[in-house]
PDB file of C-alpha atoms and ligand atoms in Angstrom:
ATOM      1  CA  MET A   1      -0.062   0.157   0.045  1.00  0.00           C
ATOM      2  CA  SER A   2       2.863   2.493  -0.631  1.00  0.00           C
ATOM      3  CA  THR A   3       2.067   5.456  -2.845  1.00  0.00           C
ATOM      4  CA  MET A   4       3.208   5.234  -6.491  1.00  0.00           C
ATOM      5  CA  THR A   5       5.907   7.433  -8.100  1.00  0.00           C
ATOM      6  CA  VAL A   6       4.087  10.569  -9.283  1.00  0.00           C
ATOM      7  CA  ARG A   7       5.712  11.763 -12.518  1.00  0.00           C
ATOM      8  CA  ARG A   8       3.240  14.421 -13.573  1.00  0.00           C
ATOM      9  CA  ALA A   9       0.695  16.754 -12.054  1.00  0.00           C
ATOM     10  CA  ILE A  10      -2.011  19.016 -13.590  1.00  0.00           C
ATOM     11  CA  VAL A  11      -2.816  22.263 -11.655  1.00  0.00           C
ATOM     12  CA  ARG A  12      -4.579  25.446 -12.461  1.00  0.00           C
ATOM     13  CA  ALA A  13      -3.611  28.990 -11.641  1.00  0.00           C
ATOM     14  CA  ILE A  14      -5.691  31.371  -9.463  1.00  0.00           C
ATOM     15  CA  PRO A  15      -8.262  33.431 -11.233  1.00  0.00           C
ATOM     16  CA  ASP A  16      -8.909  36.838 -10.338  1.00  0.00           C
ATOM     17  CA  SER A  17     -12.445  35.834  -9.291  1.00  0.00           C
ATOM     18  CA  PHE A  18     -11.117  33.488  -6.544  1.00  0.00           C
ATOM     19  CA  PRO A  19     -12.405  35.410  -3.738  1.00  0.00           C
ATOM     20  CA  ARG A  20     -15.943  34.564  -5.088  1.00  0.00           C
ATOM     21  CA  ALA A  21     -15.156  30.607  -4.685  1.00  0.00           C
ATOM     22  CA  VAL A  22     -17.775  28.621  -2.968  1.00  0.00           C
ATOM     23  CA  ALA A  23     -17.568  28.582   0.762  1.00  0.00           C
ATOM     24  CA  ARG A  24     -19.485  27.188   3.555  1.00  0.00           C
ATOM     25  CA  GLU A  25     -18.664  29.917   5.786  1.00  0.00           C
ATOM     26  CA  VAL A  26     -17.838  33.828   4.959  1.00  0.00           C
ATOM     27  CA  PRO A  27     -14.135  33.651   5.926  1.00  0.00           C
ATOM     28  CA  ALA A  28     -13.111  36.266   8.737  1.00  0.00           C
ATOM     29  CA  GLU A  29     -10.670  37.818   6.229  1.00  0.00           C
ATOM     30  CA  PRO A  30     -11.704  37.927   2.558  1.00  0.00           C
ATOM     31  CA  ILE A  31      -9.390  35.788   0.347  1.00  0.00           C
ATOM     32  CA  ALA A  32      -6.242  37.657  -0.822  1.00  0.00           C
ATOM     33  CA  VAL A  33      -5.381  36.822  -4.307  1.00  0.00           C
ATOM     34  CA  ALA A  34      -1.916  37.908  -4.478  1.00  0.00           C
ATOM     35  CA  ARG A  35      -1.363  35.753  -1.319  1.00  0.00           C
ATOM     36  CA  ALA A  36      -3.034  32.874  -2.741  1.00  0.00           C
ATOM     37  CA  ARG A  37      -0.988  33.127  -5.933  1.00  0.00           C
ATOM     38  CA  ARG A  38       2.237  33.065  -3.939  1.00  0.00           C
ATOM     39  CA  GLN A  39       0.857  29.932  -1.884  1.00  0.00           C
ATOM     40  CA  HIS A  40       0.052  28.282  -5.202  1.00  0.00           C
ATOM     41  CA  ALA A  41       3.537  29.049  -6.700  1.00  0.00           C
ATOM     42  CA  ALA A  42       5.210  27.572  -3.784  1.00  0.00           C
ATOM     43  CA  TYR A  43       2.952  24.564  -4.084  1.00  0.00           C
ATOM     44  CA  VAL A  44       4.017  24.137  -7.535  1.00  0.00           C
ATOM     45  CA  GLU A  45       7.661  24.640  -6.629  1.00  0.00           C
ATOM     46  CA  ALA A  46       7.291  21.839  -3.808  1.00  0.00           C
ATOM     47  CA  LEU A  47       5.819  19.448  -6.412  1.00  0.00           C
ATOM     48  CA  ALA A  48       8.663  20.222  -8.882  1.00  0.00           C
ATOM     49  CA  ALA A  49      11.292  19.707  -6.029  1.00  0.00           C
ATOM     50  CA  LEU A  50       9.797  16.136  -5.637  1.00  0.00           C
ATOM     51  CA  GLY A  51      10.589  15.328  -9.199  1.00  0.00           C
ATOM     52  CA  VAL A  52       7.057  16.203 -10.627  1.00  0.00           C
ATOM     53  CA  ALA A  53       6.536  17.680 -14.085  1.00  0.00           C
ATOM     54  CA  VAL A  54       3.793  20.263 -13.384  1.00  0.00           C
ATOM     55  CA  GLU A  55       1.513  21.524 -16.044  1.00  0.00           C
ATOM     56  CA  VAL A  56      -0.045  24.587 -15.121  1.00  0.00           C
ATOM     57  CA  LEU A  57      -3.412  25.259 -16.848  1.00  0.00           C
ATOM     58  CA  PRO A  58      -4.517  28.942 -17.280  1.00  0.00           C
ATOM     59  CA  PRO A  59      -7.136  30.279 -15.000  1.00  0.00           C
ATOM     60  CA  VAL A  60     -10.804  30.434 -16.047  1.00  0.00           C
ATOM     61  CA  ASP A  61     -12.393  33.736 -14.493  1.00  0.00           C
ATOM     62  CA  ALA A  62     -15.819  32.374 -14.888  1.00  0.00           C
ATOM     63  CA  PHE A  63     -14.910  29.555 -12.559  1.00  0.00           C
ATOM     64  CA  PRO A  64     -13.857  31.000  -9.205  1.00  0.00           C
ATOM     65  CA  ASP A  65     -13.006  27.584  -7.834  1.00  0.00           C
ATOM     66  CA  CYS A  66     -11.171  26.292 -10.862  1.00  0.00           C
ATOM     67  CA  CYS A  67      -7.795  26.049  -9.104  1.00  0.00           C
ATOM     68  CA  PHE A  68      -9.293  22.967  -7.205  1.00  0.00           C
ATOM     69  CA  VAL A  69      -8.691  20.809 -10.092  1.00  0.00           C
ATOM     70  CA  GLU A  70      -8.904  17.463  -7.879  1.00  0.00           C
ATOM     71  CA  ASP A  71     -12.540  17.691  -8.080  1.00  0.00           C
ATOM     72  CA  CYS A  72     -12.666  17.426 -11.907  1.00  0.00           C
ATOM     73  CA  ALA A  73     -11.566  13.865 -12.229  1.00  0.00           C
ATOM     74  CA  ILE A  74     -10.008  10.919 -10.781  1.00  0.00           C
ATOM     75  CA  VAL A  75      -7.106   9.065 -12.385  1.00  0.00           C
ATOM     76  CA  ALA A  76      -5.439   5.698 -12.036  1.00  0.00           C
ATOM     77  CA  ASP A  77      -3.886   3.129 -14.249  1.00  0.00           C
ATOM     78  CA  GLY A  78      -3.860   5.251 -17.253  1.00  0.00           C
ATOM     79  CA  VAL A  79      -7.679   6.162 -17.067  1.00  0.00           C
ATOM     80  CA  ALA A  80      -9.286   9.239 -15.988  1.00  0.00           C
ATOM     81  CA  LEU A  81     -12.960   9.441 -15.008  1.00  0.00           C
ATOM     82  CA  VAL A  82     -14.036  13.011 -15.501  1.00  0.00           C
ATOM     83  CA  ALA A  83     -16.284  14.156 -12.897  1.00  0.00           C
ATOM     84  CA  ARG A  84     -19.642  16.026 -13.112  1.00  0.00           C
ATOM     85  CA  PRO A  85     -19.002  18.417 -10.155  1.00  0.00           C
ATOM     86  CA  GLY A  86     -21.703  18.395  -7.409  1.00  0.00           C
ATOM     87  CA  ALA A  87     -21.641  22.285  -7.054  1.00  0.00           C
ATOM     88  CA  ALA A  88     -23.807  23.581  -9.910  1.00  0.00           C
ATOM     89  CA  SER A  89     -21.438  26.645 -10.205  1.00  0.00           C
ATOM     90  CA  ARG A  90     -18.503  24.444 -10.790  1.00  0.00           C
ATOM     91  CA  ARG A  91     -20.099  22.304 -13.753  1.00  0.00           C
ATOM     92  CA  GLY A  92     -17.851  23.032 -16.871  1.00  0.00           C
ATOM     93  CA  GLU A  93     -14.625  23.342 -14.990  1.00  0.00           C
ATOM     94  CA  GLU A  94     -14.032  19.652 -15.876  1.00  0.00           C
ATOM     95  CA  GLU A  95     -14.010  20.256 -19.642  1.00  0.00           C
ATOM     96  CA  THR A  96     -10.688  22.088 -19.897  1.00  0.00           C
ATOM     97  CA  VAL A  97      -9.232  19.761 -17.287  1.00  0.00           C
ATOM     98  CA  ALA A  98     -10.342  16.874 -19.417  1.00  0.00           C
ATOM     99  CA  GLU A  99      -8.670  18.170 -22.494  1.00  0.00           C
ATOM    100  CA  ALA A 100      -5.364  18.426 -20.564  1.00  0.00           C
ATOM    101  CA  LEU A 101      -5.665  15.002 -19.405  1.00  0.00           C
ATOM    102  CA  ALA A 102      -6.654  13.458 -22.755  1.00  0.00           C
ATOM    103  CA  ALA A 103      -2.780  14.050 -23.740  1.00  0.00           C
ATOM    104  CA  HIS A 104      -1.993  11.429 -20.992  1.00  0.00           C
ATOM    105  CA  VAL A 105      -4.659   9.031 -20.292  1.00  0.00           C
ATOM    106  CA  ARG A 106      -7.938   7.480 -21.801  1.00  0.00           C
ATOM    107  CA  LEU A 107     -10.972   9.291 -20.630  1.00  0.00           C
ATOM    108  CA  GLU A 108     -14.342   7.990 -19.304  1.00  0.00           C
ATOM    109  CA  PHE A 109     -17.158  10.274 -18.688  1.00  0.00           C
ATOM    110  CA  MET A 110     -20.302  10.607 -16.606  1.00  0.00           C
ATOM    111  CA  ALA A 111     -23.837  12.202 -17.261  1.00  0.00           C
ATOM    112  CA  ALA A 112     -26.700  13.604 -15.190  1.00  0.00           C
ATOM    113  CA  PRO A 113     -27.939  12.595 -12.665  1.00  0.00           C
ATOM    114  CA  ALA A 114     -24.464  11.506 -11.654  1.00  0.00           C
ATOM    115  CA  THR A 115     -22.394  13.923  -9.596  1.00  0.00           C
ATOM    116  CA  LEU A 116     -18.851  13.279  -8.201  1.00  0.00           C
ATOM    117  CA  ASP A 117     -16.257  15.671  -6.795  1.00  0.00           C
ATOM    118  CA  GLY A 118     -12.604  14.073  -7.016  1.00  0.00           C
ATOM    119  CA  GLY A 119     -12.158  15.295  -3.457  1.00  0.00           C
ATOM    120  CA  ASP A 120     -14.424  12.479  -2.201  1.00  0.00           C
ATOM    121  CA  CYS A 121     -12.412   9.840  -3.912  1.00  0.00           C
ATOM    122  CA  LEU A 122      -9.381   8.489  -1.893  1.00  0.00           C
ATOM    123  CA  ARG A 123      -7.050   6.066  -3.459  1.00  0.00           C
ATOM    124  CA  VAL A 124      -5.164   3.401  -1.432  1.00  0.00           C
ATOM    125  CA  GLY A 125      -3.238   1.244  -3.803  1.00  0.00           C
ATOM    126  CA  ARG A 126      -5.962  -0.639  -5.732  1.00  0.00           C
ATOM    127  CA  HIS A 127      -8.816   0.662  -3.635  1.00  0.00           C
ATOM    128  CA  TRP A 128     -11.017   3.596  -4.238  1.00  0.00           C
ATOM    129  CA  TYR A 129     -12.761   4.900  -1.251  1.00  0.00           C
ATOM    130  CA  VAL A 130     -15.669   7.027  -2.511  1.00  0.00           C
ATOM    131  CA  GLY A 131     -17.293   9.495   0.046  1.00  0.00           C
ATOM    132  CA  ARG A 132     -21.128   9.917  -0.360  1.00  0.00           C
ATOM    133  CA  SER A 133     -21.506  13.566   0.350  1.00  0.00           C
ATOM    134  CA  GLU A 134     -23.649  16.433  -0.579  1.00  0.00           C
ATOM    135  CA  ARG A 135     -21.328  16.449  -3.706  1.00  0.00           C
ATOM    136  CA  THR A 136     -21.154  12.859  -4.746  1.00  0.00           C
ATOM    137  CA  ASN A 137     -24.247  10.846  -5.289  1.00  0.00           C
ATOM    138  CA  ALA A 138     -25.143   7.111  -5.821  1.00  0.00           C
ATOM    139  CA  ALA A 139     -24.901   7.518  -9.668  1.00  0.00           C
ATOM    140  CA  GLY A 140     -21.503   9.212  -9.339  1.00  0.00           C
ATOM    141  CA  ALA A 141     -20.160   6.379  -7.042  1.00  0.00           C
ATOM    142  CA  ARG A 142     -21.476   3.877  -9.628  1.00  0.00           C
ATOM    143  CA  ARG A 143     -19.437   5.369 -12.362  1.00  0.00           C
ATOM    144  CA  VAL A 144     -16.315   4.891 -10.374  1.00  0.00           C
ATOM    145  CA  ARG A 145     -17.307   1.114  -9.982  1.00  0.00           C
ATOM    146  CA  GLU A 146     -18.045   0.935 -13.658  1.00  0.00           C
ATOM    147  CA  ALA A 147     -14.608   2.529 -14.675  1.00  0.00           C
ATOM    148  CA  PHE A 148     -12.327   0.981 -12.156  1.00  0.00           C
ATOM    149  CA  GLU A 149     -13.589  -2.298 -11.056  1.00  0.00           C
ATOM    150  CA  PRO A 150     -12.796  -3.828 -14.510  1.00  0.00           C
ATOM    151  CA  LEU A 151      -9.258  -2.724 -14.007  1.00  0.00           C
ATOM    152  CA  GLY A 152      -9.110  -4.653 -10.708  1.00  0.00           C
ATOM    153  CA  PHE A 153      -9.824  -1.885  -8.327  1.00  0.00           C
ATOM    154  CA  ALA A 154     -12.056  -2.422  -5.000  1.00  0.00           C
ATOM    155  CA  VAL A 155     -14.611   0.375  -4.487  1.00  0.00           C
ATOM    156  CA  THR A 156     -16.037   1.242  -1.078  1.00  0.00           C
ATOM    157  CA  GLU A 157     -18.583   3.940  -0.648  1.00  0.00           C
ATOM    158  CA  VAL A 158     -18.120   5.759   2.747  1.00  0.00           C
ATOM    159  CA  PRO A 159     -20.596   8.075   4.213  1.00  0.00           C
ATOM    160  CA  VAL A 160     -18.913  11.389   4.880  1.00  0.00           C
ATOM    161  CA  GLY A 161     -21.647  13.048   7.092  1.00  0.00           C
ATOM    162  CA  ARG A 162     -21.388  16.824   7.413  1.00  0.00           C
ATOM    163  CA  SER A 163     -17.722  17.153   5.994  1.00  0.00           C
ATOM    164  CA  LEU A 164     -17.428  18.723   2.536  1.00  0.00           C
ATOM    165  CA  HIS A 165     -15.485  15.964   0.997  1.00  0.00           C
ATOM    166  CA  LEU A 166     -13.947  12.492   2.114  1.00  0.00           C
ATOM    167  CA  LYS A 167     -10.473  14.015   1.701  1.00  0.00           C
ATOM    168  CA  SER A 168     -11.460  16.976   3.788  1.00  0.00           C
ATOM    169  CA  VAL A 169     -10.985  14.683   6.849  1.00  0.00           C
ATOM    170  CA  CYS A 170      -8.693  12.087   5.658  1.00  0.00           C
ATOM    171  CA  SER A 171      -5.456  11.230   3.563  1.00  0.00           C
ATOM    172  CA  HIS A 172      -3.308   8.263   2.707  1.00  0.00           C
ATOM    173  CA  LEU A 173       0.253   9.063   3.845  1.00  0.00           C
ATOM    174  CA  GLY A 174       1.633   5.714   2.103  1.00  0.00           C
ATOM    175  CA  SER A 175       2.530   2.439   3.760  1.00  0.00           C
ATOM    176  CA  GLY A 176      -1.065   1.762   4.797  1.00  0.00           C
ATOM    177  CA  TRP A 177      -1.278   4.929   7.009  1.00  0.00           C
ATOM    178  CA  LEU A 178      -4.408   6.896   6.987  1.00  0.00           C
ATOM    179  CA  LEU A 179      -4.551  10.347   8.514  1.00  0.00           C
ATOM    180  CA  LEU A 180      -7.952  10.726   9.778  1.00  0.00           C
ATOM    181  CA  ALA A 181      -9.724  13.741  11.873  1.00  0.00           C
ATOM    182  CA  GLU A 182     -11.070  12.603  14.987  1.00  0.00           C
ATOM    183  CA  GLY A 183     -14.665  12.584  15.464  1.00  0.00           C
ATOM    184  CA  SER A 184     -15.304  12.612  11.584  1.00  0.00           C
ATOM    185  CA  ILE A 185     -15.750   9.269   9.934  1.00  0.00           C
ATOM    186  CA  PRO A 186     -15.342   6.038  12.234  1.00  0.00           C
ATOM    187  CA  ALA A 187     -11.969   4.216  11.530  1.00  0.00           C
ATOM    188  CA  GLY A 188     -13.981   1.030  10.997  1.00  0.00           C
ATOM    189  CA  ALA A 189     -14.658   2.304   7.510  1.00  0.00           C
ATOM    190  CA  PHE A 190     -11.064   1.631   6.519  1.00  0.00           C
ATOM    191  CA  ALA A 191     -10.505  -1.848   7.486  1.00  0.00           C
ATOM    192  CA  GLY A 192      -6.672  -2.889   7.382  1.00  0.00           C
ATOM    193  CA  MET A 193      -5.282   0.465   7.576  1.00  0.00           C
ATOM    194  CA  ARG A 194      -3.125   2.081  10.327  1.00  0.00           C
ATOM    195  CA  VAL A 195      -5.153   4.975  11.412  1.00  0.00           C
ATOM    196  CA  MET A 196      -3.225   8.122  12.773  1.00  0.00           C
ATOM    197  CA  PRO A 197      -5.792  10.514  14.560  1.00  0.00           C
ATOM    198  CA  VAL A 198      -5.726  14.157  13.729  1.00  0.00           C
ATOM    199  CA  PRO A 199      -6.900  15.917  17.095  1.00  0.00           C
ATOM    200  CA  ALA A 200     -10.009  17.855  16.699  1.00  0.00           C
ATOM    201  CA  HIS A 201      -8.284  21.204  16.999  1.00  0.00           C
ATOM    202  CA  GLU A 202      -6.086  20.467  14.272  1.00  0.00           C
ATOM    203  CA  ALA A 203      -8.808  18.901  11.930  1.00  0.00           C
ATOM    204  CA  ASN A 204      -7.693  21.208   9.086  1.00  0.00           C
ATOM    205  CA  ALA A 205      -4.556  19.242   8.911  1.00  0.00           C
ATOM    206  CA  ALA A 206      -6.070  15.992   7.918  1.00  0.00           C
ATOM    207  CA  ASN A 207      -5.768  16.863   4.166  1.00  0.00           C
ATOM    208  CA  CYS A 208      -2.287  16.203   3.276  1.00  0.00           C
ATOM    209  CA  LEU A 209      -0.708  15.173  -0.210  1.00  0.00           C
ATOM    210  CA  ALA A 210       1.950  12.257  -0.029  1.00  0.00           C
ATOM    211  CA  VAL A 211       4.160  12.650  -3.097  1.00  0.00           C
ATOM    212  CA  ASN A 212       7.316  10.678  -3.854  1.00  0.00           C
ATOM    213  CA  GLY A 213       8.123   9.942  -0.208  1.00  0.00           C
ATOM    214  CA  THR A 214       7.376  13.546   1.133  1.00  0.00           C
ATOM    215  CA  VAL A 215       4.027  14.582   3.014  1.00  0.00           C
ATOM    216  CA  LEU A 216       3.171  17.929   1.920  1.00  0.00           C
ATOM    217  CA  MET A 217       1.044  19.312   4.769  1.00  0.00           C
ATOM    218  CA  ALA A 218      -0.502  22.716   5.818  1.00  0.00           C
ATOM    219  CA  ALA A 219       1.590  24.849   8.111  1.00  0.00           C
ATOM    220  CA  GLY A 220       0.504  25.534  11.592  1.00  0.00           C
ATOM    221  CA  PHE A 221      -0.528  21.890  12.831  1.00  0.00           C
ATOM    222  CA  PRO A 222       2.398  20.840  15.138  1.00  0.00           C
ATOM    223  CA  ALA A 223       0.857  17.847  16.687  1.00  0.00           C
ATOM    224  CA  THR A 224      -0.177  16.238  13.508  1.00  0.00           C
ATOM    225  CA  ARG A 225       3.327  17.183  11.947  1.00  0.00           C
ATOM    226  CA  ASN A 226       5.067  15.372  14.865  1.00  0.00           C
ATOM    227  CA  ALA A 227       2.770  12.193  14.475  1.00  0.00           C
ATOM    228  CA  ILE A 228       3.358  12.092  10.735  1.00  0.00           C
ATOM    229  CA  GLU A 229       7.229  12.406  11.440  1.00  0.00           C
ATOM    230  CA  ALA A 230       7.197   9.879  14.404  1.00  0.00           C
ATOM    231  CA  ALA A 231       5.693   7.377  11.655  1.00  0.00           C
ATOM    232  CA  GLY A 232       8.819   7.787   9.593  1.00  0.00           C
ATOM    233  CA  PHE A 233       7.503  10.385   6.773  1.00  0.00           C
ATOM    234  CA  ARG A 234       9.399  13.422   5.816  1.00  0.00           C
ATOM    235  CA  VAL A 235       7.148  16.432   5.992  1.00  0.00           C
ATOM    236  CA  ARG A 236       7.231  19.674   4.038  1.00  0.00           C
ATOM    237  CA  GLU A 237       4.800  22.489   5.283  1.00  0.00           C
ATOM    238  CA  LEU A 238       3.167  24.677   3.030  1.00  0.00           C
ATOM    239  CA  ASP A 239       0.961  27.867   3.815  1.00  0.00           C
ATOM    240  CA  ALA A 240      -2.454  27.234   2.831  1.00  0.00           C
ATOM    241  CA  SER A 241      -4.358  29.929   4.548  1.00  0.00           C
ATOM    242  CA  GLU A 242      -6.019  31.313   1.195  1.00  0.00           C
ATOM    243  CA  PHE A 243      -7.218  28.014   0.075  1.00  0.00           C
ATOM    244  CA  ARG A 244      -8.782  26.990   3.496  1.00  0.00           C
ATOM    245  CA  LYS A 245     -10.984  30.274   3.370  1.00  0.00           C
ATOM    246  CA  ALA A 246     -12.543  28.451   0.368  1.00  0.00           C
ATOM    247  CA  ASP A 247     -12.851  24.952   2.133  1.00  0.00           C
ATOM    248  CA  GLY A 248      -9.797  23.838  -0.013  1.00  0.00           C
ATOM    249  CA  ALA A 249      -6.605  22.261   1.091  1.00  0.00           C
ATOM    250  CA  LEU A 250      -3.529  20.634  -0.453  1.00  0.00           C
ATOM    251  CA  THR A 251      -4.953  17.636  -2.434  1.00  0.00           C
ATOM    252  CA  CYS A 252      -7.538  19.747  -4.044  1.00  0.00           C
ATOM    253  CA  LEU A 253      -4.928  21.816  -6.016  1.00  0.00           C
ATOM    254  CA  SER A 254      -3.493  19.081  -8.193  1.00  0.00           C
ATOM    255  CA  LEU A 255      -4.402  15.953 -10.166  1.00  0.00           C
ATOM    256  CA  LEU A 256      -1.461  13.449  -9.880  1.00  0.00           C
ATOM    257  CA  LEU A 257      -0.658  11.174 -12.739  1.00  0.00           C
TER     258      LEU A 257
HETATM  259  C1  CIR B   1     -15.826  23.991  -3.253  1.00  0.00           C
HETATM  260  O1  CIR B   1     -16.641  24.219  -2.334  1.00  0.00           O
HETATM  261  O2  CIR B   1     -16.190  23.108  -4.110  1.00  0.00           O
HETATM  262  C2  CIR B   1     -14.559  24.579  -3.291  1.00  0.00           C
HETATM  263  N1  CIR B   1     -14.630  25.936  -2.750  1.00  0.00           N
HETATM  264  C3  CIR B   1     -13.574  23.797  -2.496  1.00  0.00           C
HETATM  265  C4  CIR B   1     -13.118  22.548  -3.078  1.00  0.00           C
HETATM  266  C5  CIR B   1     -12.057  21.722  -2.339  1.00  0.00           C
HETATM  267  N2  CIR B   1     -11.735  20.595  -3.231  1.00  0.00           N
HETATM  268  C6  CIR B   1     -11.422  19.439  -2.551  1.00  0.00           C
HETATM  269  O3  CIR B   1     -11.456  19.436  -1.228  1.00  0.00           O
HETATM  270  N3  CIR B   1     -11.082  18.562  -3.278  1.00  0.00           N
END
């Protein structure tokens, strides 16, 4: 259950409209676009430093959330299942992401009434855990089965309760380690995994991006950082404050191939 080598990532630059991104709560401070762009540039640089070739798509101002490319597709074994995003304001973001993916992988699609956000899909080896959320419905989860079970993947649906996405509350670090926010999803949903609890006061640290032996994590969560390092992982912190204001985190910003 170690993570695979990531050679390529697709990301999308921050649009001027980013402050109008969907958010469950109005942030105390509005999103600062210039700071978001600096944080995004640091993210791209961190991926590149880990040996990843990063393709940066141009922003699309009509889609304030368009930097969160993770939600537009899920990719494994040379196949991308292009999502139909659960938030109506985000529908259409996936089209240009699909065009970029088409250069590298075979595409599968889904149609109404299916909805799926990639943030609900956690890959652990040859297993997809698919969060059932306000964004991902039964028909969307069924498309994950139809696309990936023939390739030998197991698919397990996991109710995410009040969380935005499955990966808002958990991440696979590699070697079977699952980082999981306490009080979110019962650990029993992930049979056979080694669960590393994220304390409630650091719940925003539960979304980490494990890439080529390093765990990229949001800065400012020392208890979680210590736990990840104690399990033997190398950690690099990135400032993710502006993405958090729009309910985004580190995995949301890339599609890994
Ligand atoms: C949304 O509500 O769709 C965006 N503001 C945040 C999406 C975050 N994406 C993710 O967690 N995969």
